[in-house]
Amino acid sequence: MLNRDLLYKAVENFNIEIDARAYERLDIFAEMLVETNRSFNLTAITQPDEVTVKHFADCLSLFGFADIPKNSKIIDVGTGAGFPGLVLKLARPDIDMTFLDGTGKKLGFISGVLEAAGEKGTILHKRAEEAARLPEYRERYDFATARAVAAMPALCEYCLPFVKKGGSFIAMKSAQGDEELALAGGAVSLLGGRTDKVFDFELTGGLPRKIIIIKKISQTPTKYPRASAQISKKPLK
Ligand code: SAM
């Protein structure tokens, strides 16, 4: 299903290494994504080259820009059908991955792919702002990741509370990331973060992408995250 040549090229561009078994696991995911999508809407992207570049190469790019030590504990916030969390987990099974989404429907699909690929992960059917208030999830992760979930000010409030001091929140954005980041400066520091690195690059075909890495430098004050309505109506400034 995946276009191996396109995937190899992307992996080479990002200067990362992925073994043959990882490609097989990613292929199982891609096959199941397109097959399941026939009866249950998981993605608007179904053509093999597009799936390879816009979903798989896009998510793998994270390894090219962020250093993820072995056995890192990561929470993928608003994972949907598993992007980027399931791609990262299947490429690097040493990662301890939690898949969080407020909508339960696609989480069953992720469980099915993990099982078919012989891997394990934690499935968390909760809204981020609710889970992040619970002690078992708050400031427990080395990294939080998110792709296509919300604009940066709200996204920081969803994600930074999960990250341990010394860890990072990694946001995967397209071209509009610049304006969002400019608006999120206040939110980042109120939540205990500091913008560490911003990488601009292109996927095959010239698609602009941005990876924003926010370091957690102090604990998030207990009043955050606020309730959903406040986060969306009054984004932190
Ligand atoms: N990250 C995936 C991707 O890149 O394909 C899914 C993106 S989809 C557009 C956004 C997902 O974020 C949805 O599955 C939605 O249920 C989830 N989501 C949005 N806000 C959320 C929140 N506050 N807590 C948990 N999940 C949330």
PDB file of C-alpha atoms and ligand atoms in Angstrom:
ATOM      1  CA  MET A   1       0.000   0.000   0.000  1.00  0.00           C
ATOM      2  CA  LEU A   2       2.628   2.542   1.035  1.00  0.00           C
ATOM      3  CA  ASN A   3       4.872   3.794  -1.751  1.00  0.00           C
ATOM      4  CA  ARG A   4       8.192   2.499  -0.362  1.00  0.00           C
ATOM      5  CA  ASP A   5      10.311   4.648  -2.674  1.00  0.00           C
ATOM      6  CA  LEU A   6       8.588   7.804  -1.477  1.00  0.00           C
ATOM      7  CA  LEU A   7       8.889   6.713   2.132  1.00  0.00           C
ATOM      8  CA  TYR A   8      12.594   5.794   1.778  1.00  0.00           C
ATOM      9  CA  LYS A   9      13.219   9.176   0.182  1.00  0.00           C
ATOM     10  CA  ALA A  10      11.512  10.975   3.052  1.00  0.00           C
ATOM     11  CA  VAL A  11      13.395   8.952   5.645  1.00  0.00           C
ATOM     12  CA  GLU A  12      16.654   9.782   3.871  1.00  0.00           C
ATOM     13  CA  ASN A  13      15.774  13.488   3.716  1.00  0.00           C
ATOM     14  CA  PHE A  14      15.030  13.610   7.427  1.00  0.00           C
ATOM     15  CA  ASN A  15      18.226  11.678   8.094  1.00  0.00           C
ATOM     16  CA  ILE A  16      16.528   9.046  10.208  1.00  0.00           C
ATOM     17  CA  GLU A  17      16.811   5.264  10.327  1.00  0.00           C
ATOM     18  CA  ILE A  18      13.933   2.827  10.202  1.00  0.00           C
ATOM     19  CA  ASP A  19      14.347  -0.941  10.010  1.00  0.00           C
ATOM     20  CA  ALA A  20      12.590  -3.342   7.608  1.00  0.00           C
ATOM     21  CA  ARG A  21      10.160  -4.591  10.263  1.00  0.00           C
ATOM     22  CA  ALA A  22       9.073  -1.035  10.980  1.00  0.00           C
ATOM     23  CA  TYR A  23       8.178  -0.592   7.298  1.00  0.00           C
ATOM     24  CA  GLU A  24       6.080  -3.772   7.507  1.00  0.00           C
ATOM     25  CA  ARG A  25       4.212  -2.515  10.570  1.00  0.00           C
ATOM     26  CA  LEU A  26       3.600   0.873   8.920  1.00  0.00           C
ATOM     27  CA  ASP A  27       2.292  -0.918   5.854  1.00  0.00           C
ATOM     28  CA  ILE A  28      -0.187  -2.893   7.993  1.00  0.00           C
ATOM     29  CA  PHE A  29      -1.418   0.454   9.379  1.00  0.00           C
ATOM     30  CA  ALA A  30      -1.759   1.974   5.901  1.00  0.00           C
ATOM     31  CA  GLU A  31      -3.622  -1.072   4.520  1.00  0.00           C
ATOM     32  CA  MET A  32      -6.043  -1.078   7.468  1.00  0.00           C
ATOM     33  CA  LEU A  33      -6.523   2.704   7.208  1.00  0.00           C
ATOM     34  CA  VAL A  34      -7.649   2.549   3.586  1.00  0.00           C
ATOM     35  CA  GLU A  35      -9.666  -0.651   4.043  1.00  0.00           C
ATOM     36  CA  THR A  36     -11.507   0.558   7.171  1.00  0.00           C
ATOM     37  CA  ASN A  37     -12.056   3.941   5.536  1.00  0.00           C
ATOM     38  CA  ARG A  38     -14.353   2.285   2.975  1.00  0.00           C
ATOM     39  CA  SER A  39     -17.017   1.809   5.636  1.00  0.00           C
ATOM     40  CA  PHE A  40     -15.977   4.227   8.381  1.00  0.00           C
ATOM     41  CA  ASN A  41     -14.591   7.709   7.831  1.00  0.00           C
ATOM     42  CA  LEU A  42     -11.016   7.901   9.150  1.00  0.00           C
ATOM     43  CA  THR A  43      -9.304  10.128   6.587  1.00  0.00           C
ATOM     44  CA  ALA A  44      -9.943  12.139   3.442  1.00  0.00           C
ATOM     45  CA  ILE A  45      -6.535  11.028   2.108  1.00  0.00           C
ATOM     46  CA  THR A  46      -6.672   7.567   0.504  1.00  0.00           C
ATOM     47  CA  GLN A  47      -4.538   7.574  -2.650  1.00  0.00           C
ATOM     48  CA  PRO A  48      -1.312   5.561  -1.880  1.00  0.00           C
ATOM     49  CA  ASP A  49       1.249   8.277  -2.739  1.00  0.00           C
ATOM     50  CA  GLU A  50      -0.716  10.871  -0.792  1.00  0.00           C
ATOM     51  CA  VAL A  51      -1.167   8.571   2.197  1.00  0.00           C
ATOM     52  CA  THR A  52       2.590   7.900   2.128  1.00  0.00           C
ATOM     53  CA  VAL A  53       3.603  11.563   2.030  1.00  0.00           C
ATOM     54  CA  LYS A  54       0.830  13.467   3.835  1.00  0.00           C
ATOM     55  CA  HIS A  55       0.304  10.974   6.652  1.00  0.00           C
ATOM     56  CA  PHE A  56       3.335   8.692   7.043  1.00  0.00           C
ATOM     57  CA  ALA A  57       6.300  10.825   5.887  1.00  0.00           C
ATOM     58  CA  ASP A  58       4.738  13.860   7.569  1.00  0.00           C
ATOM     59  CA  CYS A  59       4.523  12.084  10.943  1.00  0.00           C
ATOM     60  CA  LEU A  60       7.966  10.451  10.623  1.00  0.00           C
ATOM     61  CA  SER A  61       9.509  13.893  10.050  1.00  0.00           C
ATOM     62  CA  LEU A  62       9.187  14.433  13.806  1.00  0.00           C
ATOM     63  CA  PHE A  63      12.104  12.035  14.367  1.00  0.00           C
ATOM     64  CA  GLY A  64      14.246  14.164  12.061  1.00  0.00           C
ATOM     65  CA  PHE A  65      13.838  17.296  14.172  1.00  0.00           C
ATOM     66  CA  ALA A  66      13.206  16.121  17.740  1.00  0.00           C
ATOM     67  CA  ASP A  67      15.538  13.889  19.685  1.00  0.00           C
ATOM     68  CA  ILE A  68      13.358  11.184  21.236  1.00  0.00           C
ATOM     69  CA  PRO A  69      15.425   9.074  23.670  1.00  0.00           C
ATOM     70  CA  LYS A  70      14.801   5.331  23.938  1.00  0.00           C
ATOM     71  CA  ASN A  71      11.733   4.299  25.985  1.00  0.00           C
ATOM     72  CA  SER A  72      10.316   7.833  26.046  1.00  0.00           C
ATOM     73  CA  LYS A  73       6.793   8.191  27.357  1.00  0.00           C
ATOM     74  CA  ILE A  74       4.657  10.168  24.889  1.00  0.00           C
ATOM     75  CA  ILE A  75       1.022  11.249  24.803  1.00  0.00           C
ATOM     76  CA  ASP A  76      -0.459  11.988  21.374  1.00  0.00           C
ATOM     77  CA  VAL A  77      -3.247  14.494  21.988  1.00  0.00           C
ATOM     78  CA  GLY A  78      -6.213  14.398  19.543  1.00  0.00           C
ATOM     79  CA  THR A  79      -4.684  11.406  17.790  1.00  0.00           C
ATOM     80  CA  GLY A  80      -7.725  10.719  15.545  1.00  0.00           C
ATOM     81  CA  ALA A  81      -6.852   7.652  13.458  1.00  0.00           C
ATOM     82  CA  GLY A  82      -3.333   7.617  14.970  1.00  0.00           C
ATOM     83  CA  PHE A  83      -1.407  10.600  13.586  1.00  0.00           C
ATOM     84  CA  PRO A  84       1.315  11.107  14.554  1.00  0.00           C
ATOM     85  CA  GLY A  85       1.187   8.704  17.554  1.00  0.00           C
ATOM     86  CA  LEU A  86       0.629   5.395  15.792  1.00  0.00           C
ATOM     87  CA  VAL A  87       3.209   6.127  13.076  1.00  0.00           C
ATOM     88  CA  LEU A  88       5.793   6.979  15.751  1.00  0.00           C
ATOM     89  CA  LYS A  89       4.948   3.883  17.812  1.00  0.00           C
ATOM     90  CA  LEU A  90       5.096   1.480  14.840  1.00  0.00           C
ATOM     91  CA  ALA A  91       8.392   2.983  13.672  1.00  0.00           C
ATOM     92  CA  ARG A  92       9.877   2.951  17.195  1.00  0.00           C
ATOM     93  CA  PRO A  93       8.230   0.260  19.384  1.00  0.00           C
ATOM     94  CA  ASP A  94      10.453   1.228  22.341  1.00  0.00           C
ATOM     95  CA  ILE A  95       8.241   4.324  22.784  1.00  0.00           C
ATOM     96  CA  ASP A  96       5.591   4.076  25.506  1.00  0.00           C
ATOM     97  CA  MET A  97       2.700   5.741  23.637  1.00  0.00           C
ATOM     98  CA  THR A  98      -0.644   6.948  24.952  1.00  0.00           C
ATOM     99  CA  PHE A  99      -3.279   7.695  22.311  1.00  0.00           C
ATOM    100  CA  LEU A 100      -5.736  10.320  23.571  1.00  0.00           C
ATOM    101  CA  ASP A 101      -8.865  11.485  21.817  1.00  0.00           C
ATOM    102  CA  GLY A 102     -12.137  12.993  23.004  1.00  0.00           C
ATOM    103  CA  THR A 103     -13.978  10.994  20.347  1.00  0.00           C
ATOM    104  CA  GLY A 104     -13.967   7.256  20.954  1.00  0.00           C
ATOM    105  CA  LYS A 105     -14.831   6.078  17.446  1.00  0.00           C
ATOM    106  CA  LYS A 106     -11.341   6.127  15.928  1.00  0.00           C
ATOM    107  CA  LEU A 107      -9.641   4.763  19.059  1.00  0.00           C
ATOM    108  CA  GLY A 108     -11.052   1.284  18.309  1.00  0.00           C
ATOM    109  CA  PHE A 109      -9.302   1.438  14.963  1.00  0.00           C
ATOM    110  CA  ILE A 110      -5.979   2.230  16.686  1.00  0.00           C
ATOM    111  CA  SER A 111      -6.404  -0.785  19.025  1.00  0.00           C
ATOM    112  CA  GLY A 112      -7.030  -2.997  15.982  1.00  0.00           C
ATOM    113  CA  VAL A 113      -3.876  -1.783  14.206  1.00  0.00           C
ATOM    114  CA  LEU A 114      -1.747  -2.211  17.343  1.00  0.00           C
ATOM    115  CA  GLU A 115      -3.008  -5.770  17.697  1.00  0.00           C
ATOM    116  CA  ALA A 116      -2.419  -6.616  14.017  1.00  0.00           C
ATOM    117  CA  ALA A 117       1.113  -5.199  14.245  1.00  0.00           C
ATOM    118  CA  GLY A 118       1.854  -7.038  17.505  1.00  0.00           C
ATOM    119  CA  GLU A 119       2.368  -3.837  19.497  1.00  0.00           C
ATOM    120  CA  LYS A 120       0.842  -2.334  22.633  1.00  0.00           C
ATOM    121  CA  GLY A 121      -0.197   1.144  23.677  1.00  0.00           C
ATOM    122  CA  THR A 122      -2.483   2.979  26.084  1.00  0.00           C
ATOM    123  CA  ILE A 123      -5.797   4.135  24.674  1.00  0.00           C
ATOM    124  CA  LEU A 124      -7.322   7.107  26.480  1.00  0.00           C
ATOM    125  CA  HIS A 125     -10.830   8.175  25.560  1.00  0.00           C
ATOM    126  CA  LYS A 126     -10.960  11.575  27.236  1.00  0.00           C
ATOM    127  CA  ARG A 127     -10.824  15.231  26.393  1.00  0.00           C
ATOM    128  CA  ALA A 128      -7.322  16.602  26.905  1.00  0.00           C
ATOM    129  CA  GLU A 129      -8.416  19.329  29.313  1.00  0.00           C
ATOM    130  CA  GLU A 130     -10.140  16.712  31.523  1.00  0.00           C
ATOM    131  CA  ALA A 131      -7.355  14.096  31.443  1.00  0.00           C
ATOM    132  CA  ALA A 132      -4.684  16.723  32.179  1.00  0.00           C
ATOM    133  CA  ARG A 133      -6.349  17.533  35.509  1.00  0.00           C
ATOM    134  CA  LEU A 134      -6.026  13.931  36.709  1.00  0.00           C
ATOM    135  CA  PRO A 135      -2.867  13.157  38.721  1.00  0.00           C
ATOM    136  CA  GLU A 136      -2.175   9.934  36.778  1.00  0.00           C
ATOM    137  CA  TYR A 137      -1.700  11.914  33.556  1.00  0.00           C
ATOM    138  CA  ARG A 138      -0.614  15.367  34.698  1.00  0.00           C
ATOM    139  CA  GLU A 139       3.099  16.109  34.167  1.00  0.00           C
ATOM    140  CA  ARG A 140       3.761  12.390  33.595  1.00  0.00           C
ATOM    141  CA  TYR A 141       5.040  12.448  30.005  1.00  0.00           C
ATOM    142  CA  ASP A 142       8.436  13.119  28.446  1.00  0.00           C
ATOM    143  CA  PHE A 143       6.659  14.465  25.358  1.00  0.00           C
ATOM    144  CA  ALA A 144       3.192  15.484  24.189  1.00  0.00           C
ATOM    145  CA  THR A 145       2.594  15.563  20.428  1.00  0.00           C
ATOM    146  CA  ALA A 146      -0.277  16.975  18.380  1.00  0.00           C
ATOM    147  CA  ARG A 147      -1.091  17.384  14.695  1.00  0.00           C
ATOM    148  CA  ALA A 148      -4.133  19.219  13.318  1.00  0.00           C
ATOM    149  CA  VAL A 149      -5.975  19.519  16.636  1.00  0.00           C
ATOM    150  CA  ALA A 150      -6.315  23.242  17.492  1.00  0.00           C
ATOM    151  CA  ALA A 151      -4.632  26.630  17.107  1.00  0.00           C
ATOM    152  CA  MET A 152      -1.473  27.097  19.196  1.00  0.00           C
ATOM    153  CA  PRO A 153      -2.851  29.024  22.218  1.00  0.00           C
ATOM    154  CA  ALA A 154      -5.537  26.359  22.903  1.00  0.00           C
ATOM    155  CA  LEU A 155      -3.208  23.540  21.884  1.00  0.00           C
ATOM    156  CA  CYS A 156      -0.603  24.636  24.445  1.00  0.00           C
ATOM    157  CA  GLU A 157      -3.267  24.593  27.155  1.00  0.00           C
ATOM    158  CA  TYR A 158      -4.314  21.070  26.109  1.00  0.00           C
ATOM    159  CA  CYS A 159      -0.793  19.664  25.826  1.00  0.00           C
ATOM    160  CA  LEU A 160       1.715  21.388  28.142  1.00  0.00           C
ATOM    161  CA  PRO A 161       0.034  20.223  31.394  1.00  0.00           C
ATOM    162  CA  PHE A 162       0.810  16.581  30.432  1.00  0.00           C
ATOM    163  CA  VAL A 163       4.551  17.233  30.056  1.00  0.00           C
ATOM    164  CA  LYS A 164       7.077  16.708  32.868  1.00  0.00           C
ATOM    165  CA  LYS A 165       9.505  19.508  33.684  1.00  0.00           C
ATOM    166  CA  GLY A 166      12.429  19.003  31.294  1.00  0.00           C
ATOM    167  CA  GLY A 167      10.198  17.382  28.659  1.00  0.00           C
ATOM    168  CA  SER A 168       8.745  18.966  25.519  1.00  0.00           C
ATOM    169  CA  PHE A 169       5.517  19.565  23.653  1.00  0.00           C
ATOM    170  CA  ILE A 170       5.950  19.021  19.912  1.00  0.00           C
ATOM    171  CA  ALA A 171       3.374  20.651  17.620  1.00  0.00           C
ATOM    172  CA  MET A 172       3.206  19.569  13.970  1.00  0.00           C
ATOM    173  CA  LYS A 173       1.857  22.412  11.870  1.00  0.00           C
ATOM    174  CA  SER A 174       1.479  23.500   8.276  1.00  0.00           C
ATOM    175  CA  ALA A 175       2.262  26.968   6.948  1.00  0.00           C
ATOM    176  CA  GLN A 176      -0.032  28.944   9.269  1.00  0.00           C
ATOM    177  CA  GLY A 177       2.061  27.933  12.312  1.00  0.00           C
ATOM    178  CA  ASP A 178       3.936  31.263  12.324  1.00  0.00           C
ATOM    179  CA  GLU A 179       0.968  33.491  13.115  1.00  0.00           C
ATOM    180  CA  GLU A 180      -0.326  30.961  15.626  1.00  0.00           C
ATOM    181  CA  LEU A 181       3.000  30.822  17.405  1.00  0.00           C
ATOM    182  CA  ALA A 182       3.164  34.620  17.557  1.00  0.00           C
ATOM    183  CA  LEU A 183      -0.251  34.630  19.270  1.00  0.00           C
ATOM    184  CA  ALA A 184       0.724  31.852  21.689  1.00  0.00           C
ATOM    185  CA  GLY A 185       3.729  33.507  23.379  1.00  0.00           C
ATOM    186  CA  GLY A 186       1.758  34.419  26.513  1.00  0.00           C
ATOM    187  CA  ALA A 187       0.128  30.997  26.745  1.00  0.00           C
ATOM    188  CA  VAL A 188       3.475  29.224  26.471  1.00  0.00           C
ATOM    189  CA  SER A 189       4.991  31.064  29.440  1.00  0.00           C
ATOM    190  CA  LEU A 190       1.801  31.027  31.581  1.00  0.00           C
ATOM    191  CA  LEU A 191       1.721  27.232  31.188  1.00  0.00           C
ATOM    192  CA  GLY A 192       5.366  26.731  32.193  1.00  0.00           C
ATOM    193  CA  GLY A 193       6.889  26.470  28.713  1.00  0.00           C
ATOM    194  CA  ARG A 194       9.511  28.182  26.580  1.00  0.00           C
ATOM    195  CA  THR A 195       9.663  28.003  22.787  1.00  0.00           C
ATOM    196  CA  ASP A 196      12.803  26.001  22.177  1.00  0.00           C
ATOM    197  CA  LYS A 197      13.074  25.336  18.427  1.00  0.00           C
ATOM    198  CA  VAL A 198      11.037  25.945  15.292  1.00  0.00           C
ATOM    199  CA  PHE A 199      11.804  24.009  12.110  1.00  0.00           C
ATOM    200  CA  ASP A 200      10.452  24.883   8.668  1.00  0.00           C
ATOM    201  CA  PHE A 201      10.721  22.289   5.940  1.00  0.00           C
ATOM    202  CA  GLU A 202       8.912  20.816   2.963  1.00  0.00           C
ATOM    203  CA  LEU A 203       7.488  17.376   2.369  1.00  0.00           C
ATOM    204  CA  THR A 204       7.945  15.760  -1.056  1.00  0.00           C
ATOM    205  CA  GLY A 205       5.892  17.818  -3.513  1.00  0.00           C
ATOM    206  CA  GLY A 206       6.775  21.107  -1.802  1.00  0.00           C
ATOM    207  CA  LEU A 207       4.201  20.920   1.006  1.00  0.00           C
ATOM    208  CA  PRO A 208       5.276  23.384   3.721  1.00  0.00           C
ATOM    209  CA  ARG A 209       5.500  22.057   7.256  1.00  0.00           C
ATOM    210  CA  LYS A 210       6.566  23.389  10.626  1.00  0.00           C
ATOM    211  CA  ILE A 211       7.599  21.596  13.792  1.00  0.00           C
ATOM    212  CA  ILE A 212       7.456  23.675  16.962  1.00  0.00           C
ATOM    213  CA  ILE A 213       9.202  22.354  20.061  1.00  0.00           C
ATOM    214  CA  ILE A 214       8.186  23.900  23.373  1.00  0.00           C
ATOM    215  CA  LYS A 215      10.266  22.976  26.380  1.00  0.00           C
ATOM    216  CA  LYS A 216       8.615  22.561  29.772  1.00  0.00           C
ATOM    217  CA  ILE A 217      10.699  24.655  32.151  1.00  0.00           C
ATOM    218  CA  SER A 218       8.398  24.891  35.171  1.00  0.00           C
ATOM    219  CA  GLN A 219       5.241  23.262  36.517  1.00  0.00           C
ATOM    220  CA  THR A 220       1.924  24.280  34.970  1.00  0.00           C
ATOM    221  CA  PRO A 221      -0.129  26.269  37.544  1.00  0.00           C
ATOM    222  CA  THR A 222      -3.002  24.125  38.863  1.00  0.00           C
ATOM    223  CA  LYS A 223      -5.666  26.434  37.402  1.00  0.00           C
ATOM    224  CA  TYR A 224      -4.735  25.187  33.892  1.00  0.00           C
ATOM    225  CA  PRO A 225      -6.117  23.675  31.779  1.00  0.00           C
ATOM    226  CA  ARG A 226      -9.382  25.559  32.168  1.00  0.00           C
ATOM    227  CA  ALA A 227     -12.791  24.190  31.121  1.00  0.00           C
ATOM    228  CA  SER A 228     -13.333  23.592  27.369  1.00  0.00           C
ATOM    229  CA  ALA A 229     -15.623  26.584  26.855  1.00  0.00           C
ATOM    230  CA  GLN A 230     -13.119  29.009  28.382  1.00  0.00           C
ATOM    231  CA  ILE A 231     -10.212  27.587  26.381  1.00  0.00           C
ATOM    232  CA  SER A 232     -12.023  28.127  23.106  1.00  0.00           C
ATOM    233  CA  LYS A 233     -13.804  31.404  23.971  1.00  0.00           C
ATOM    234  CA  LYS A 234     -10.932  33.099  25.814  1.00  0.00           C
ATOM    235  CA  PRO A 235      -7.612  31.713  24.521  1.00  0.00           C
ATOM    236  CA  LEU A 236      -4.671  32.544  26.806  1.00  0.00           C
ATOM    237  CA  LYS A 237      -2.723  35.639  25.722  1.00  0.00           C
TER     238      LYS A 237
HETATM  239  N1  SAM B   1      -4.122  14.189  14.875  1.00  0.00           N
HETATM  240  C1  SAM B   1      -4.917  13.524  13.866  1.00  0.00           C
HETATM  241  C2  SAM B   1      -4.375  13.807  12.472  1.00  0.00           C
HETATM  242  O1  SAM B   1      -3.437  14.593  12.345  1.00  0.00           O
HETATM  243  O2  SAM B   1      -4.909  13.213  11.507  1.00  0.00           O
HETATM  244  C3  SAM B   1      -6.399  13.894  13.970  1.00  0.00           C
HETATM  245  C4  SAM B   1      -6.718  15.305  13.594  1.00  0.00           C
HETATM  246  S1  SAM B   1      -8.452  15.642  13.722  1.00  0.00           S
HETATM  247  C5  SAM B   1      -8.632  16.989  12.651  1.00  0.00           C
HETATM  248  C6  SAM B   1      -8.575  16.367  15.349  1.00  0.00           C
HETATM  249  C7  SAM B   1      -8.773  15.332  16.442  1.00  0.00           C
HETATM  250  O3  SAM B   1      -8.556  15.958  17.709  1.00  0.00           O
HETATM  251  C8  SAM B   1     -10.176  14.723  16.466  1.00  0.00           C
HETATM  252  O4  SAM B   1     -10.096  13.330  16.502  1.00  0.00           O
HETATM  253  C9  SAM B   1     -10.796  15.296  17.746  1.00  0.00           C
HETATM  254  O5  SAM B   1     -11.711  14.396  18.360  1.00  0.00           O
HETATM  255  C10 SAM B   1      -9.564  15.531  18.605  1.00  0.00           C
HETATM  256  N2  SAM B   1      -9.694  16.592  19.610  1.00  0.00           N
HETATM  257  C11 SAM B   1      -9.934  17.914  19.376  1.00  0.00           C
HETATM  258  N3  SAM B   1      -9.950  18.594  20.557  1.00  0.00           N
HETATM  259  C12 SAM B   1      -9.707  17.681  21.528  1.00  0.00           C
HETATM  260  C13 SAM B   1      -9.609  17.764  22.951  1.00  0.00           C
HETATM  261  N4  SAM B   1      -9.753  18.917  23.595  1.00  0.00           N
HETATM  262  N5  SAM B   1      -9.345  16.633  23.644  1.00  0.00           N
HETATM  263  C14 SAM B   1      -9.198  15.450  22.987  1.00  0.00           C
HETATM  264  N6  SAM B   1      -9.288  15.305  21.660  1.00  0.00           N
HETATM  265  C15 SAM B   1      -9.541  16.406  20.939  1.00  0.00           C
END
